[in-house]
Amino acid sequence: MSLPENLRNRLCDLLGDRLSEGAADRDHHAQSESFHRAPPPDAVAWPETTQEVSAILAACDEVGVPVIAWGAGTSLEGHALAVRGGLTLDFGRMDRVLEVRPEDMTVSIQPGVTREALNQELRATGLFFSVDPGANASLGGMAATRASGTTAVRYGTMRDNVLALEVVLADGRIIRTGTRAAKSSAGYDLTALFVGSEGTLGIITELTLRLHGQPEQVAAAVCAFDDLDRAVECVSTTIQSGIPMARIEFVDAATARAFNGYAGASLPELPHLMVEFHGSPGAVREDAERFGEIAADYGAKGFDWATTPEDRARLWRMRHGAYHACLSLRPGASGVLTDICVPMSELPAAVHAAAEDIAANGFIGPIVGHVGDGNFHSILLVDPGDEAEVARAKEVAFRMAERALAVGGTITGEHGVGLGKRALMPAQHGEAWQVMGAIKAALDPRDTLNPGKLVPDRN
Amino acid sequence: MSLPENLRNRLCDLLGDRLSEGAADRDHHAQSESFHRAPPPDAVAWPETTQEVSAILAACDEVGVPVIAWGAGTSLEGHALAVRGGLTLDFGRMDRVLEVRPEDMTVSIQPGVTREALNQELRATGLFFSVDPGANASLGGMAATRASGTTAVRYGTMRDNVLALEVVLADGRIIRTGTRAAKSSAGYDLTALFVGSEGTLGIITELTLRLHGQPEQVAAAVCAFDDLDRAVECVSTTIQSGIPMARIEFVDAATARAFNGYAGASLPELPHLMVEFHGSPGAVREDAERFGEIAADYGAKGFDWATTPEDRARLWRMRHGAYHACLSLRPGASGVLTDICVPMSELPAAVHAAAEDIAANGFIGPIVGHVGDGNFHSILLVDPGDEAEVARAKEVAFRMAERALAVGGTITGEHGVGLGKRALMPAQHGEAWQVMGAIKAALDPRDTLNPGKLVPDRN
């Protein structure tokens, strides 16, 4: 497929060499961090302004050419793959921090700003942006997928940290949602609707984010447990006790092995918790002590405190590298990723059942998770060329999702729907999935925006 | 107007004497806490189950009769008034707490449960529901208006504390939104869309709410300031310093006078802050000391600590009674209420400008607010029979809203749109208001649900 002649001419006039139909550019935008694959888009554009995005969308909508937004390409579910061809909008050139307002603890940015670039920019303000999915994702992409990560247990997800958006609709209209005030009751919460809509309702061209004060004191530690159940039960008890954990991450024995081999760690091959405390010196001491007592009840051992910023950076870099470390456990493998999230009381049973199913099916499938939210992942290592094996891994993943739904949980805690979870949407939402489809049809009547994703196919 | 014969028969068969066309019942559901007035609905129904709500909505939708949900009747903006006639659904009989899950810190309830009844029910669990608008509102109504109140600065608004909903759509379909997990990225955030939709997109028939642990220690105090500016600047500085205030409320000198006259208080006739701290004993002491130091910098005096639960209850009962206390400053008066919310850095200027405009126009217009969120109200006391005066008060209110919008704030921080704020919606949202209308049309094509509210009128 290629762009219709008329559209190509309009876009060329608008963008010049910021429109590419070259194979390398197109192929680059067909890449995916996970095993999802799709043909490349017909073309790639690098807009620089909201007005350009508006003109592009209006032009594509007129002739029915799909438009897919692309941030940093770190999606794990193939969100930004052009499954029906069309034009990929790469936001790499809309990466400016527009305004930091330290007194309001907010910042306005363009969607191509990455998480790390934003925090670099904020360094001198005493503030930071909290949502931390590990990958150096773009903030536009993080909003579009309602990302979260290790600190969500304390500071919330993108749902909680996006105050306002500028969005371009399918027909090119530009709207603003939300305000810079801390709260508002002025009608439908369009901000929350666009956060997590995965580029299917509109394209985000500006975000206003909530910031947090850098904690006065930070302490982090890793500790080991004799078995998975005791580690996870320790998490449930800790959360239920109300200790305001800044991070509480679980990694299983296989992940510890992967860290040792891939990241040069020297952890016992046991399940671990990785924890962090934020607050005043007194509060951090109090919280760490209370956690230590609970952990001791579950037989925690080998407490290793990361006392310097460098030690902590190393600890969390290791945690954030878990996906790639785990892939190294089976050279050449791809990962079928699960991402369920369950109510806290159901967490120990859910992790236990997942581990049993993985073992019973003979997979290497390390389990890691933001367990303070009840969210965990297994990385089922598969030979991407072995269709039968991939299918079997997907069955394990499907059963995990089914069990999550059976106890009131969700098929995706943070990765989003993309290609990987769409087949599970009817099971999770029932008739509400049709409601999502009705909203999509109302806002994007020609199905221009990231078609083939999230909502039911049109009749 | 009266119900069409066919519809009346269907509803009678379904509800028996839980359908009323009597004048007293209809008039009761034409009441409003504020000066908004509308004719009574044609009939009132008291459903007892979701299935009944579904059958009622399907029947009304078929013949184009409006349906308006009614909780406790405490709306301040006339949300539940039947401006186009139709059937009011009173949720007074759907008031059961369905399931408390202490380990998950969640509860599922029917929409007619009131805030106070819920907390009464939770008393033995060590948990509480945090959102506290003052009035003993129904939780269904609080969700529908995205209510907040005194503790939102610490625990969030209804946006943050509703995890999942059961909703009946205009055509009678029953859907479930959200899950019982702490977070989810599984598609559009329909929960957030229905929270704050004021009964225009669907009728809430069940809510799953987030609970919080009762704080180990609570301390509360009231203190006075020489002038309004210094009190409000103290709030901005306190919030910016990161002290995790559980409550920080402003009342002006006129409100202090009203408390003295109406609630038997003996406060100096000066602006006051009313504050509360929650946490471990050490943290509460630390926070209270830090606040005390900041307040001293702004000349705070007459610190009065409420040390017993009874003292605290008296303090917050007084605060919650501010609206009625202020009405007593002018016997026979009604209140034209403002509800703006601005970014924290803009709060001192916004309160100052409001006070000046009120004074310049000769109104008694006490100012109170949940200032930790940047949210405050003025209660402009008017003779409801004096149209010119009401119009002049509305102009003052309109200018306040305009100033809020000019600095990135909102026309309503917590009261919602209802009748009172609808005329301001285009100014706040621009083209995004049309998007709200498109969503409404997609979900309620016959405009059955609370018509004439929130979204633009249909062409």
PDB file of C-alpha atoms in Angstrom, chain A residues 102-105 145-149 152 157 159-160 162 169 173-198 200-201 210 216 236 239-240 242 280-283 286 290 339 341-346 370 372-375 405-417 425 428-429 431-440 442-443 453-455, chain B residues 102-105 145-149 152 157 159-160 162 169 173-198 200-201 210 216 236 239-240 242 280-283 286 290 339 341-346 370 372-375 405-417 425 428-429 431-440 442-443 453-455:
ATOM      1  CA  PRO A 102       6.959  24.936  40.552  1.00  0.00           C
ATOM      2  CA  GLU A 103       4.460  26.776  42.762  1.00  0.00           C
ATOM      3  CA  ASP A 104       1.587  24.773  41.297  1.00  0.00           C
ATOM      4  CA  MET A 105       3.648  21.595  41.080  1.00  0.00           C
ATOM      5  CA  THR A 145      -1.705   3.653  27.484  1.00  0.00           C
ATOM      6  CA  ARG A 146      -2.467   4.754  31.057  1.00  0.00           C
ATOM      7  CA  ALA A 147       0.990   3.562  32.099  1.00  0.00           C
ATOM      8  CA  SER A 148       2.116   3.116  35.655  1.00  0.00           C
ATOM      9  CA  GLY A 149       5.102   1.243  37.091  1.00  0.00           C
ATOM     10  CA  ALA A 152       2.254   3.871  41.350  1.00  0.00           C
ATOM     11  CA  THR A 157      -0.666   6.015  37.621  1.00  0.00           C
ATOM     12  CA  ARG A 159      -4.720   8.398  35.435  1.00  0.00           C
ATOM     13  CA  ASP A 160      -3.821  10.262  38.600  1.00  0.00           C
ATOM     14  CA  VAL A 162      -2.423  13.909  34.034  1.00  0.00           C
ATOM     15  CA  LEU A 169      -9.662  14.890  17.032  1.00  0.00           C
ATOM     16  CA  ARG A 173     -10.509  19.848  15.587  1.00  0.00           C
ATOM     17  CA  ILE A 174      -8.267  20.855  18.482  1.00  0.00           C
ATOM     18  CA  ILE A 175      -9.711  20.616  21.989  1.00  0.00           C
ATOM     19  CA  ARG A 176      -8.470  21.148  25.511  1.00  0.00           C
ATOM     20  CA  THR A 177      -9.546  18.895  28.358  1.00  0.00           C
ATOM     21  CA  GLY A 178      -9.167  19.448  32.091  1.00  0.00           C
ATOM     22  CA  THR A 179      -7.652  22.479  33.785  1.00  0.00           C
ATOM     23  CA  ARG A 180      -4.589  23.350  35.827  1.00  0.00           C
ATOM     24  CA  ALA A 181      -6.620  23.322  39.032  1.00  0.00           C
ATOM     25  CA  ALA A 182      -6.297  20.323  41.351  1.00  0.00           C
ATOM     26  CA  LYS A 183      -9.867  19.199  40.702  1.00  0.00           C
ATOM     27  CA  SER A 184     -12.927  20.068  38.644  1.00  0.00           C
ATOM     28  CA  SER A 185     -16.559  18.982  38.437  1.00  0.00           C
ATOM     29  CA  ALA A 186     -17.258  20.763  35.168  1.00  0.00           C
ATOM     30  CA  GLY A 187     -18.776  17.989  33.090  1.00  0.00           C
ATOM     31  CA  TYR A 188     -17.498  14.758  31.592  1.00  0.00           C
ATOM     32  CA  ASP A 189     -13.950  13.866  32.531  1.00  0.00           C
ATOM     33  CA  LEU A 190     -12.566  13.952  29.002  1.00  0.00           C
ATOM     34  CA  THR A 191      -9.007  13.905  30.314  1.00  0.00           C
ATOM     35  CA  ALA A 192      -9.633  10.516  31.906  1.00  0.00           C
ATOM     36  CA  LEU A 193     -11.336   9.355  28.719  1.00  0.00           C
ATOM     37  CA  PHE A 194      -8.336  10.175  26.513  1.00  0.00           C
ATOM     38  CA  VAL A 195      -5.846   8.781  29.032  1.00  0.00           C
ATOM     39  CA  GLY A 196      -5.783   5.094  28.142  1.00  0.00           C
ATOM     40  CA  SER A 197      -7.579   5.496  24.810  1.00  0.00           C
ATOM     41  CA  GLU A 198      -4.454   4.351  22.953  1.00  0.00           C
ATOM     42  CA  THR A 200      -8.141   5.675  19.054  1.00  0.00           C
ATOM     43  CA  LEU A 201     -10.154   8.754  20.085  1.00  0.00           C
ATOM     44  CA  ARG A 210       1.142  16.780  38.241  1.00  0.00           C
ATOM     45  CA  GLU A 216      13.618  14.626  51.868  1.00  0.00           C
ATOM     46  CA  SER A 236      -0.372  -8.130  51.091  1.00  0.00           C
ATOM     47  CA  ILE A 239      -0.067  -2.894  52.097  1.00  0.00           C
ATOM     48  CA  GLN A 240      -2.940  -3.763  54.409  1.00  0.00           C
ATOM     49  CA  GLY A 242      -1.015   1.040  55.647  1.00  0.00           C
ATOM     50  CA  SER A 280      11.001  12.843  56.293  1.00  0.00           C
ATOM     51  CA  PRO A 281      13.948  11.122  57.995  1.00  0.00           C
ATOM     52  CA  GLY A 282      11.748  10.164  60.941  1.00  0.00           C
ATOM     53  CA  ALA A 283       8.964   8.795  58.787  1.00  0.00           C
ATOM     54  CA  GLU A 286       9.546   4.418  61.144  1.00  0.00           C
ATOM     55  CA  ARG A 290       7.620  -1.488  60.461  1.00  0.00           C
ATOM     56  CA  ASP A 339      -0.040  -8.090  32.990  1.00  0.00           C
ATOM     57  CA  CYS A 341      -3.832  -6.956  38.355  1.00  0.00           C
ATOM     58  CA  VAL A 342      -6.034  -8.299  41.154  1.00  0.00           C
ATOM     59  CA  PRO A 343      -7.478  -7.075  44.449  1.00  0.00           C
ATOM     60  CA  MET A 344      -4.825  -7.198  47.182  1.00  0.00           C
ATOM     61  CA  SER A 345      -6.426 -10.092  49.051  1.00  0.00           C
ATOM     62  CA  GLU A 346      -6.285 -12.207  45.880  1.00  0.00           C
ATOM     63  CA  HIS A 370       4.354  -4.021  41.030  1.00  0.00           C
ATOM     64  CA  GLY A 372       1.803  -3.236  45.948  1.00  0.00           C
ATOM     65  CA  ASP A 373      -0.951  -2.546  43.395  1.00  0.00           C
ATOM     66  CA  GLY A 374      -1.765  -6.248  42.977  1.00  0.00           C
ATOM     67  CA  ASN A 375      -0.142  -6.099  39.521  1.00  0.00           C
ATOM     68  CA  LEU A 405     -11.311 -11.666  35.975  1.00  0.00           C
ATOM     69  CA  ALA A 406     -12.849 -14.364  38.163  1.00  0.00           C
ATOM     70  CA  VAL A 407     -11.637 -12.581  41.304  1.00  0.00           C
ATOM     71  CA  GLY A 408     -12.551  -9.053  40.232  1.00  0.00           C
ATOM     72  CA  GLY A 409      -9.238  -8.121  38.608  1.00  0.00           C
ATOM     73  CA  THR A 410      -8.166  -6.891  35.188  1.00  0.00           C
ATOM     74  CA  ILE A 411      -6.475  -8.373  32.115  1.00  0.00           C
ATOM     75  CA  THR A 412      -4.031  -5.467  32.026  1.00  0.00           C
ATOM     76  CA  GLY A 413      -2.849  -3.438  34.965  1.00  0.00           C
ATOM     77  CA  GLU A 414      -0.584  -1.105  33.034  1.00  0.00           C
ATOM     78  CA  HIS A 415       0.534  -2.296  29.596  1.00  0.00           C
ATOM     79  CA  GLY A 416      -2.750  -1.519  27.874  1.00  0.00           C
ATOM     80  CA  VAL A 417      -4.754  -3.417  25.291  1.00  0.00           C
ATOM     81  CA  MET A 425     -11.788  -7.317  26.075  1.00  0.00           C
ATOM     82  CA  GLN A 428     -13.506  -8.246  30.820  1.00  0.00           C
ATOM     83  CA  HIS A 429     -16.153  -5.751  29.799  1.00  0.00           C
ATOM     84  CA  GLU A 431     -21.665  -5.037  27.086  1.00  0.00           C
ATOM     85  CA  ALA A 432     -19.454  -2.159  28.256  1.00  0.00           C
ATOM     86  CA  TRP A 433     -17.106  -2.999  25.370  1.00  0.00           C
ATOM     87  CA  GLN A 434     -19.904  -2.034  22.995  1.00  0.00           C
ATOM     88  CA  VAL A 435     -20.218   1.253  24.872  1.00  0.00           C
ATOM     89  CA  MET A 436     -16.537   1.887  24.183  1.00  0.00           C
ATOM     90  CA  GLY A 437     -17.272   1.182  20.525  1.00  0.00           C
ATOM     91  CA  ALA A 438     -20.153   3.670  20.528  1.00  0.00           C
ATOM     92  CA  ILE A 439     -17.911   6.376  21.986  1.00  0.00           C
ATOM     93  CA  LYS A 440     -15.247   5.623  19.378  1.00  0.00           C
ATOM     94  CA  ALA A 442     -19.092   9.186  17.908  1.00  0.00           C
ATOM     95  CA  LEU A 443     -15.630  10.770  18.090  1.00  0.00           C
ATOM     96  CA  LYS A 453      -7.344  -1.563  18.175  1.00  0.00           C
ATOM     97  CA  LEU A 454      -9.100  -1.469  21.560  1.00  0.00           C
ATOM     98  CA  VAL A 455     -12.781  -1.306  20.481  1.00  0.00           C
TER      99      VAL A 455
ATOM    100  CA  PRO B 102     -11.513  -5.008  54.617  1.00  0.00           C
ATOM    101  CA  GLU B 103      -8.478  -6.817  53.181  1.00  0.00           C
ATOM    102  CA  ASP B 104      -8.901  -5.028  49.861  1.00  0.00           C
ATOM    103  CA  MET B 105      -9.984  -1.777  51.524  1.00  0.00           C
ATOM    104  CA  THR B 145     -21.507  15.061  40.632  1.00  0.00           C
ATOM    105  CA  ARG B 146     -17.855  14.136  41.237  1.00  0.00           C
ATOM    106  CA  ALA B 147     -18.167  15.532  44.757  1.00  0.00           C
ATOM    107  CA  SER B 148     -15.262  16.235  47.040  1.00  0.00           C
ATOM    108  CA  GLY B 149     -15.066  18.323  50.221  1.00  0.00           C
ATOM    109  CA  ALA B 152      -9.965  15.837  49.241  1.00  0.00           C
ATOM    110  CA  THR B 157     -12.316  13.363  45.328  1.00  0.00           C
ATOM    111  CA  ARG B 159     -12.818  10.674  40.906  1.00  0.00           C
ATOM    112  CA  ASP B 160     -10.099   9.046  42.985  1.00  0.00           C
ATOM    113  CA  VAL B 162     -14.704   5.200  42.902  1.00  0.00           C
ATOM    114  CA  LEU B 169     -27.948   2.882  30.178  1.00  0.00           C
ATOM    115  CA  ARG B 173     -28.787  -2.199  29.178  1.00  0.00           C
ATOM    116  CA  ILE B 174     -26.839  -2.927  32.363  1.00  0.00           C
ATOM    117  CA  ILE B 175     -23.066  -2.528  32.240  1.00  0.00           C
ATOM    118  CA  ARG B 176     -20.202  -2.786  34.679  1.00  0.00           C
ATOM    119  CA  THR B 177     -17.251  -0.415  34.540  1.00  0.00           C
ATOM    120  CA  GLY B 178     -13.875  -0.751  36.237  1.00  0.00           C
ATOM    121  CA  THR B 179     -12.711  -3.593  38.439  1.00  0.00           C
ATOM    122  CA  ARG B 180     -11.866  -4.215  42.071  1.00  0.00           C
ATOM    123  CA  ALA B 181      -8.144  -4.065  41.301  1.00  0.00           C
ATOM    124  CA  ALA B 182      -6.222  -0.923  42.252  1.00  0.00           C
ATOM    125  CA  LYS B 183      -5.601   0.011  38.624  1.00  0.00           C
ATOM    126  CA  SER B 184      -6.393  -1.109  35.092  1.00  0.00           C
ATOM    127  CA  SER B 185      -5.340  -0.190  31.560  1.00  0.00           C
ATOM    128  CA  ALA B 186      -8.059  -2.194  29.845  1.00  0.00           C
ATOM    129  CA  GLY B 187      -9.581   0.374  27.535  1.00  0.00           C
ATOM    130  CA  TYR B 188     -11.573   3.561  28.010  1.00  0.00           C
ATOM    131  CA  ASP B 189     -12.005   4.658  31.611  1.00  0.00           C
ATOM    132  CA  LEU B 190     -15.784   4.423  31.649  1.00  0.00           C
ATOM    133  CA  THR B 191     -15.824   4.688  35.437  1.00  0.00           C
ATOM    134  CA  ALA B 192     -14.266   8.151  35.203  1.00  0.00           C
ATOM    135  CA  LEU B 193     -16.676   9.047  32.405  1.00  0.00           C
ATOM    136  CA  PHE B 194     -19.768   8.212  34.470  1.00  0.00           C
ATOM    137  CA  VAL B 195     -18.369   9.864  37.614  1.00  0.00           C
ATOM    138  CA  GLY B 196     -19.382  13.487  37.134  1.00  0.00           C
ATOM    139  CA  SER B 197     -21.822  12.814  34.305  1.00  0.00           C
ATOM    140  CA  GLU B 198     -24.727  13.974  36.480  1.00  0.00           C
ATOM    141  CA  THR B 200     -26.988  12.262  31.749  1.00  0.00           C
ATOM    142  CA  LEU B 201     -25.172   9.159  30.421  1.00  0.00           C
ATOM    143  CA  ARG B 210     -11.927   2.734  47.880  1.00  0.00           C
ATOM    144  CA  GLU B 216      -3.746   6.228  64.215  1.00  0.00           C
ATOM    145  CA  SER B 236      -0.426  28.298  49.505  1.00  0.00           C
ATOM    146  CA  ILE B 239       0.606  23.149  50.459  1.00  0.00           C
ATOM    147  CA  GLN B 240       3.761  24.039  48.544  1.00  0.00           C
ATOM    148  CA  GLY B 242       4.453  19.395  51.073  1.00  0.00           C
ATOM    149  CA  SER B 280       1.254   8.177  63.234  1.00  0.00           C
ATOM    150  CA  PRO B 281       1.710  10.107  66.466  1.00  0.00           C
ATOM    151  CA  GLY B 282       5.208  11.138  65.392  1.00  0.00           C
ATOM    152  CA  ALA B 283       4.129  12.280  61.945  1.00  0.00           C
ATOM    153  CA  GLU B 286       5.933  16.809  63.096  1.00  0.00           C
ATOM    154  CA  ARG B 290       5.727  22.580  60.685  1.00  0.00           C
ATOM    155  CA  ASP B 339     -17.447  27.176  43.403  1.00  0.00           C
ATOM    156  CA  CYS B 341     -11.041  26.220  41.834  1.00  0.00           C
ATOM    157  CA  VAL B 342      -7.701  27.627  40.693  1.00  0.00           C
ATOM    158  CA  PRO B 343      -4.060  26.547  40.572  1.00  0.00           C
ATOM    159  CA  MET B 344      -2.468  26.945  44.013  1.00  0.00           C
ATOM    160  CA  SER B 345      -0.262  29.869  43.005  1.00  0.00           C
ATOM    161  CA  GLU B 346      -3.349  31.789  41.882  1.00  0.00           C
ATOM    162  CA  HIS B 370     -11.337  23.791  50.609  1.00  0.00           C
ATOM    163  CA  GLY B 372      -5.806  23.190  50.002  1.00  0.00           C
ATOM    164  CA  ASP B 373      -7.171  22.237  46.582  1.00  0.00           C
ATOM    165  CA  GLY B 374      -7.435  25.859  45.440  1.00  0.00           C
ATOM    166  CA  ASN B 375     -11.226  25.583  45.742  1.00  0.00           C
ATOM    167  CA  LEU B 405     -10.778  30.434  33.724  1.00  0.00           C
ATOM    168  CA  ALA B 406      -8.304  33.192  32.885  1.00  0.00           C
ATOM    169  CA  VAL B 407      -5.732  31.661  35.253  1.00  0.00           C
ATOM    170  CA  GLY B 408      -6.255  28.030  34.243  1.00  0.00           C
ATOM    171  CA  GLY B 409      -8.916  27.137  36.805  1.00  0.00           C
ATOM    172  CA  THR B 410     -12.442  25.772  36.665  1.00  0.00           C
ATOM    173  CA  ILE B 411     -15.972  27.124  37.055  1.00  0.00           C
ATOM    174  CA  THR B 412     -16.817  24.334  39.499  1.00  0.00           C
ATOM    175  CA  GLY B 413     -14.410  22.531  41.757  1.00  0.00           C
ATOM    176  CA  GLU B 414     -16.933  20.196  43.337  1.00  0.00           C
ATOM    177  CA  HIS B 415     -20.582  21.228  43.092  1.00  0.00           C
ATOM    178  CA  GLY B 416     -20.975  20.204  39.468  1.00  0.00           C
ATOM    179  CA  VAL B 417     -22.738  21.853  36.567  1.00  0.00           C
ATOM    180  CA  MET B 425     -19.673  25.480  30.031  1.00  0.00           C
ATOM    181  CA  GLN B 428     -14.670  26.625  30.063  1.00  0.00           C
ATOM    182  CA  HIS B 429     -14.577  23.959  27.391  1.00  0.00           C
ATOM    183  CA  GLU B 431     -15.126  22.861  21.313  1.00  0.00           C
ATOM    184  CA  ALA B 432     -14.697  20.152  23.965  1.00  0.00           C
ATOM    185  CA  TRP B 433     -18.258  20.896  25.103  1.00  0.00           C
ATOM    186  CA  GLN B 434     -19.436  19.693  21.692  1.00  0.00           C
ATOM    187  CA  VAL B 435     -17.435  16.505  22.268  1.00  0.00           C
ATOM    188  CA  MET B 436     -19.365  15.980  25.498  1.00  0.00           C
ATOM    189  CA  GLY B 437     -22.541  16.432  23.481  1.00  0.00           C
ATOM    190  CA  ALA B 438     -21.403  13.835  20.941  1.00  0.00           C
ATOM    191  CA  ILE B 439     -20.731  11.309  23.718  1.00  0.00           C
ATOM    192  CA  LYS B 440     -24.143  12.020  25.232  1.00  0.00           C
ATOM    193  CA  ALA B 442     -23.983   8.229  21.351  1.00  0.00           C
ATOM    194  CA  LEU B 443     -25.010   6.809  24.724  1.00  0.00           C
ATOM    195  CA  LYS B 453     -28.395  19.473  31.767  1.00  0.00           C
ATOM    196  CA  LEU B 454     -24.603  19.500  31.312  1.00  0.00           C
ATOM    197  CA  VAL B 455     -24.291  19.110  27.505  1.00  0.00           C
TER     198      VAL B 455
END
